[in-house]
Short mmCIF file of C-alpha atoms in Angstrom, two decimals:
data_model
loop_
_atom_site.label_atom_id
_atom_site.label_comp_id
_atom_site.label_asym_id
_atom_site.label_seq_id
_atom_site.Cartn_x
_atom_site.Cartn_y
_atom_site.Cartn_z
CA MET A 1 8.97 6.79 15.13
CA VAL A 2 6.98 9.07 13.22
CA LEU A 3 8.18 7.65 9.69
CA ASP A 4 6.76 4.32 11.18
CA LYS A 5 3.11 5.36 11.10
CA PHE A 6 3.91 5.52 7.32
CA SER A 7 4.70 1.91 7.07
CA LEU A 8 1.72 0.08 5.14
CA LYS A 9 3.61 -3.68 5.71
CA GLY A 10 1.10 -6.49 6.47
CA LYS A 11 -1.86 -4.30 4.88
CA THR A 12 -3.78 -5.17 1.55
CA ALA A 13 -4.75 -2.60 -0.27
CA ILE A 14 -7.38 -2.39 -3.64
CA VAL A 15 -6.75 0.37 -6.19
CA THR A 16 -9.30 0.83 -8.76
CA GLY A 17 -8.32 1.54 -12.32
CA ALA A 18 -4.54 1.30 -11.76
CA ASN A 19 -3.06 -0.62 -14.74
CA LYS A 20 -1.74 2.67 -16.28
CA GLY A 21 -1.71 6.43 -15.72
CA ILE A 22 -2.14 8.14 -12.05
CA GLY A 23 -3.74 4.45 -10.97
CA GLN A 24 -0.74 2.85 -11.46
CA TYR A 25 1.59 5.21 -9.43
CA TYR A 26 -0.96 4.99 -6.59
CA ALA A 27 -0.56 1.47 -6.88
CA LEU A 28 3.21 1.58 -7.01
CA ALA A 29 3.38 3.78 -3.84
CA LEU A 30 1.42 1.62 -1.66
CA ALA A 31 3.87 -1.35 -2.72
CA GLU A 32 6.80 0.78 -1.69
CA ALA A 33 5.04 1.38 1.71
CA GLY A 34 4.76 -2.17 2.53
CA ALA A 35 1.14 -3.06 1.22
CA ASP A 36 0.17 -6.17 -1.09
CA VAL A 37 -1.44 -4.69 -3.99
CA ILE A 38 -4.66 -5.43 -5.64
CA ILE A 39 -5.93 -3.63 -8.94
CA SER A 40 -8.86 -3.65 -11.41
CA ALA A 41 -9.02 -2.48 -15.09
CA SER A 42 -12.15 -1.90 -16.87
CA TYR A 43 -11.57 -4.31 -20.21
CA GLU A 44 -9.20 -7.27 -20.45
CA GLN A 45 -5.40 -6.14 -20.96
CA ASP A 46 -1.75 -7.15 -19.81
CA PHE A 47 -0.86 -6.70 -16.31
CA SER A 48 2.24 -8.10 -16.33
CA GLU A 49 4.05 -4.53 -16.43
CA THR A 50 2.42 -3.68 -13.26
CA GLU A 51 2.64 -6.96 -11.88
CA LYS A 52 6.44 -6.85 -12.23
CA LEU A 53 6.67 -3.35 -10.80
CA ILE A 54 4.80 -4.23 -7.82
CA ILE A 55 6.61 -7.74 -7.46
CA ASP A 56 9.94 -5.92 -7.95
CA ARG A 57 8.72 -3.43 -4.51
CA GLY A 58 8.63 -6.71 -2.21
CA SER A 59 4.65 -6.86 -2.27
CA LYS A 60 2.12 -9.22 -3.67
CA PHE A 61 0.11 -8.51 -6.51
CA LYS A 62 -3.34 -9.62 -7.99
CA GLY A 63 -5.47 -8.12 -10.98
CA TYR A 64 -9.01 -8.26 -12.08
CA VAL A 65 -10.86 -6.96 -14.76
CA CYS A 66 -14.14 -5.28 -14.02
CA ASP A 67 -16.36 -2.70 -16.18
CA PHE A 68 -17.52 -0.71 -13.36
CA SER A 69 -20.51 0.74 -15.67
CA ASP A 70 -21.98 -2.59 -15.57
CA ARG A 71 -23.78 -2.93 -12.14
CA ASN A 72 -23.94 -6.80 -11.98
CA ALA A 73 -20.02 -6.83 -13.18
CA LEU A 74 -19.12 -4.77 -10.23
CA TYR A 75 -20.96 -7.13 -7.73
CA GLU A 76 -19.63 -9.93 -8.93
CA PHE A 77 -15.77 -8.28 -8.78
CA ILE A 78 -16.51 -7.52 -5.33
CA LYS A 79 -17.57 -11.25 -4.44
CA LYS A 80 -14.29 -12.50 -6.47
CA VAL A 81 -12.20 -10.17 -4.45
CA LYS A 82 -13.63 -10.99 -1.14
CA ALA A 83 -13.05 -14.78 -1.87
CA ASP A 84 -9.71 -14.57 -2.78
CA PHE A 85 -8.72 -11.77 0.10
CA PRO A 86 -11.09 -12.04 3.08
CA ARG A 87 -9.03 -9.07 4.42
CA VAL A 88 -9.11 -5.66 2.80
CA ASP A 89 -7.55 -2.70 4.70
CA ILE A 90 -7.27 -0.24 2.23
CA LEU A 91 -9.42 1.13 -0.63
CA VAL A 92 -8.46 3.59 -3.12
CA ASN A 93 -11.26 4.66 -5.59
CA ASN A 94 -9.46 5.77 -8.81
CA ALA A 95 -11.39 4.16 -11.61
CA GLY A 96 -12.82 7.03 -13.27
CA THR A 97 -13.67 8.30 -16.94
CA ILE A 98 -14.74 11.66 -18.57
CA LEU A 99 -17.07 12.12 -21.60
CA ARG A 100 -16.93 15.74 -23.29
CA GLN A 101 -19.87 17.27 -25.10
CA PRO A 102 -21.40 20.57 -25.08
CA ILE A 103 -23.89 20.41 -22.22
CA ALA A 104 -27.17 21.11 -24.85
CA GLU A 105 -26.15 17.86 -26.53
CA HIS A 106 -24.89 15.94 -23.47
CA SER A 107 -26.59 12.90 -24.04
CA ASP A 108 -28.08 10.49 -21.59
CA GLU A 109 -25.89 8.08 -22.31
CA TYR A 110 -22.90 9.92 -21.42
CA TRP A 111 -24.46 11.25 -18.65
CA ASP A 112 -25.42 7.87 -17.14
CA LYS A 113 -22.26 6.05 -17.82
CA VAL A 114 -20.10 8.67 -16.01
CA ILE A 115 -22.29 8.83 -13.04
CA GLU A 116 -22.19 4.71 -12.96
CA ILE A 117 -18.21 4.63 -12.91
CA ASN A 118 -17.43 7.84 -11.11
CA LEU A 119 -20.04 8.19 -8.42
CA SER A 120 -22.48 5.24 -8.15
CA ALA A 121 -19.47 2.27 -8.33
CA GLN A 122 -17.58 4.23 -5.85
CA PHE A 123 -20.39 4.15 -3.55
CA ILE A 124 -20.95 0.64 -3.63
CA LEU A 125 -16.99 -0.29 -3.53
CA THR A 126 -16.75 1.80 -0.25
CA ARG A 127 -20.05 0.59 1.49
CA GLU A 128 -19.29 -2.99 0.65
CA PHE A 129 -15.55 -3.15 1.38
CA GLY A 130 -15.73 -0.61 3.79
CA LYS A 131 -18.78 -2.35 6.33
CA GLU A 132 -16.02 -5.00 6.87
CA MET A 133 -13.35 -2.54 7.79
CA VAL A 134 -16.13 -1.13 10.19
CA ALA A 135 -16.50 -4.68 11.81
CA ARG A 136 -13.05 -5.37 12.35
CA GLY A 137 -12.50 -1.42 13.63
CA TYR A 138 -9.81 -0.49 11.08
CA GLY A 139 -9.64 0.62 7.45
CA LYS A 140 -8.81 3.64 5.22
CA VAL A 141 -10.88 4.66 2.24
CA VAL A 142 -9.15 7.17 -0.36
CA PHE A 143 -11.64 8.76 -3.10
CA ILE A 144 -10.40 10.61 -5.90
CA ALA A 145 -12.11 13.86 -6.21
CA SER A 146 -10.93 16.70 -8.51
CA LEU A 147 -10.79 20.14 -9.22
CA LEU A 148 -14.18 19.80 -10.60
CA SER A 149 -15.28 18.94 -7.22
CA PHE A 150 -15.16 22.66 -6.60
CA GLN A 151 -15.86 24.28 -10.01
CA GLY A 152 -18.30 23.48 -12.85
CA GLY A 153 -15.78 22.93 -15.64
CA ILE A 154 -17.11 23.26 -19.66
CA THR A 155 -18.37 20.31 -21.66
CA VAL A 156 -18.44 17.97 -18.67
CA PRO A 157 -21.59 17.88 -16.75
CA GLY A 158 -21.45 14.34 -16.14
CA TYR A 159 -17.70 14.41 -14.83
CA ALA A 160 -18.23 17.65 -12.71
CA ALA A 161 -21.58 16.16 -11.07
CA SER A 162 -19.87 13.17 -10.06
CA LYS A 163 -16.96 14.50 -8.95
CA GLY A 164 -19.14 16.99 -6.75
CA GLY A 165 -20.77 14.07 -5.38
CA VAL A 166 -17.43 12.12 -4.66
CA LYS A 167 -16.52 14.98 -2.43
CA GLN A 168 -19.87 14.38 -1.04
CA LEU A 169 -19.58 11.14 -0.46
CA THR A 170 -16.10 11.38 1.23
CA MET A 171 -17.80 13.55 4.07
CA ALA A 172 -20.94 11.45 4.05
CA PHE A 173 -19.28 8.30 4.81
CA SER A 174 -16.49 9.84 7.03
CA ASN A 175 -19.78 11.46 9.27
CA GLU A 176 -20.64 7.64 10.16
CA TRP A 177 -17.36 5.72 10.02
CA ALA A 178 -14.82 7.98 11.53
CA GLY A 179 -15.62 7.00 15.09
CA LYS A 180 -15.65 3.38 13.91
CA GLY A 181 -11.86 3.27 13.06
CA VAL A 182 -12.11 3.99 9.20
CA THR A 183 -10.82 7.16 7.73
CA ILE A 184 -12.17 8.36 4.82
CA ASN A 185 -10.30 11.19 2.57
CA ALA A 186 -10.01 12.40 -0.58
CA ILE A 187 -7.48 13.63 -3.13
CA ALA A 188 -8.14 16.05 -5.69
CA PRO A 189 -5.40 15.97 -8.19
CA GLY A 190 -4.90 19.49 -10.28
CA TYR A 191 -3.53 19.51 -13.64
CA ILE A 192 -1.50 16.35 -14.28
CA ALA A 193 0.67 15.46 -17.17
CA THR A 194 -1.02 12.11 -18.55
CA ASP A 195 -2.46 10.85 -21.30
CA ASN A 196 -5.75 11.81 -20.50
CA THR A 197 -4.20 15.51 -20.36
CA LYS A 198 -1.99 15.57 -23.31
CA ALA A 199 -4.56 17.21 -25.70
CA LEU A 200 -4.52 20.33 -22.87
CA ARG A 201 -0.87 20.57 -22.85
CA GLU A 202 -0.71 20.65 -26.87
CA ASP A 203 -3.15 23.33 -27.32
CA GLU A 204 -0.87 26.59 -26.84
CA GLU A 205 -3.47 28.69 -25.55
CA ARG A 206 -5.29 26.62 -23.33
CA ASN A 207 -1.85 25.41 -21.77
CA LYS A 208 -0.47 28.80 -21.18
CA SER A 209 -3.70 30.03 -19.31
CA ILE A 210 -3.56 26.58 -17.47
CA LEU A 211 0.25 27.37 -16.43
CA ALA A 212 -0.88 30.95 -15.69
CA ARG A 213 -3.08 30.16 -12.96
CA ILE A 214 -0.74 27.94 -11.39
CA PRO A 215 1.46 29.42 -9.01
CA ALA A 216 4.00 26.24 -8.86
CA ALA A 217 4.31 27.38 -12.94
CA ARG A 218 4.16 23.81 -13.86
CA TRP A 219 2.02 20.75 -14.67
CA GLY A 220 1.94 18.33 -11.75
CA THR A 221 3.19 14.46 -12.86
CA PRO A 222 1.71 11.10 -11.25
CA GLU A 223 4.78 11.20 -8.75
CA ASP A 224 3.59 14.23 -7.00
CA LEU A 225 0.85 12.26 -6.02
CA MET A 226 2.58 9.26 -4.19
CA GLY A 227 3.57 10.99 -1.19
CA THR A 228 -0.33 11.97 -0.48
CA VAL A 229 -1.83 8.66 -1.35
CA VAL A 230 0.66 6.76 1.24
CA PHE A 231 -0.17 9.31 3.92
CA LEU A 232 -4.03 8.73 3.48
CA CYS A 233 -4.04 5.24 3.38
CA SER A 234 -1.47 5.15 6.61
CA ASP A 235 -1.51 5.41 10.36
CA ALA A 236 -0.16 8.82 9.95
CA SER A 237 -3.60 10.17 8.78
CA SER A 238 -5.25 8.39 11.77
CA TYR A 239 -6.85 11.69 12.80
CA LEU A 240 -7.82 13.15 9.22
CA ASN A 241 -11.19 12.53 8.36
CA GLY A 242 -13.59 13.62 5.67
CA SER A 243 -10.89 15.91 3.96
CA VAL A 244 -10.13 16.44 0.20
CA VAL A 245 -6.59 17.05 -0.20
CA THR A 246 -5.89 19.17 -3.39
CA VAL A 247 -2.52 18.35 -4.91
CA ASP A 248 -2.75 21.33 -7.44
CA GLY A 249 0.47 23.30 -7.12
CA GLY A 250 -1.64 25.92 -5.49
CA TRP A 251 -4.53 26.19 -8.33
CA MET A 252 -7.36 26.30 -5.89
CA GLY A 253 -5.40 28.98 -3.53
CA ARG A 254 -5.90 31.04 -6.45
#
């Protein structure tokens, strides 16, 4: 049956940056589809809410803290996860950051931090967990791209560059691993109503201009992304490789 292809029962998934926001919804979606879920957060915080939500859906849960801007901490995180979970079937590279500053004043510190978290860490995580997927002949990797994988944005050069790089990484990994049982794709969320976009939604002029371009005429919600992540992490997407799926209410079609 076709719906069976969407089941993630028996799978173990990592979702980075998943203790809150959109990442938490990705984690919940995978748990609802049957996967056990490992999450990361960038600093010490209470995992109890996410843990309860995952367990209530019948899945196992484990949370780790890792600052992905620290290369040594990243490798230690990978080492710990591999020791605790010898088999990881799914990797969702959700963790990311954005730092805003006009381009003429955009500091090296801002640039380096954003590129390290949003691009370099994603490459290392995918390489380290993905090569074991390749050895087993099965795996699913989902990058989180952005509308700024296609557009330049304003005051966010590091973010735009990193998300453009994520789009290219998606294709680069796919070119080498698609024939080895590992599917590599990306989700590019549109304008989603979260804490990160609160300022935009409260800016009357910006909110109006954004809504005017979205054919769906509304901001997206984290729930709008849940079906897509399950699809990309399941056998239903076994012939989809190197693709960036825009979930944007039609923004990129304008």
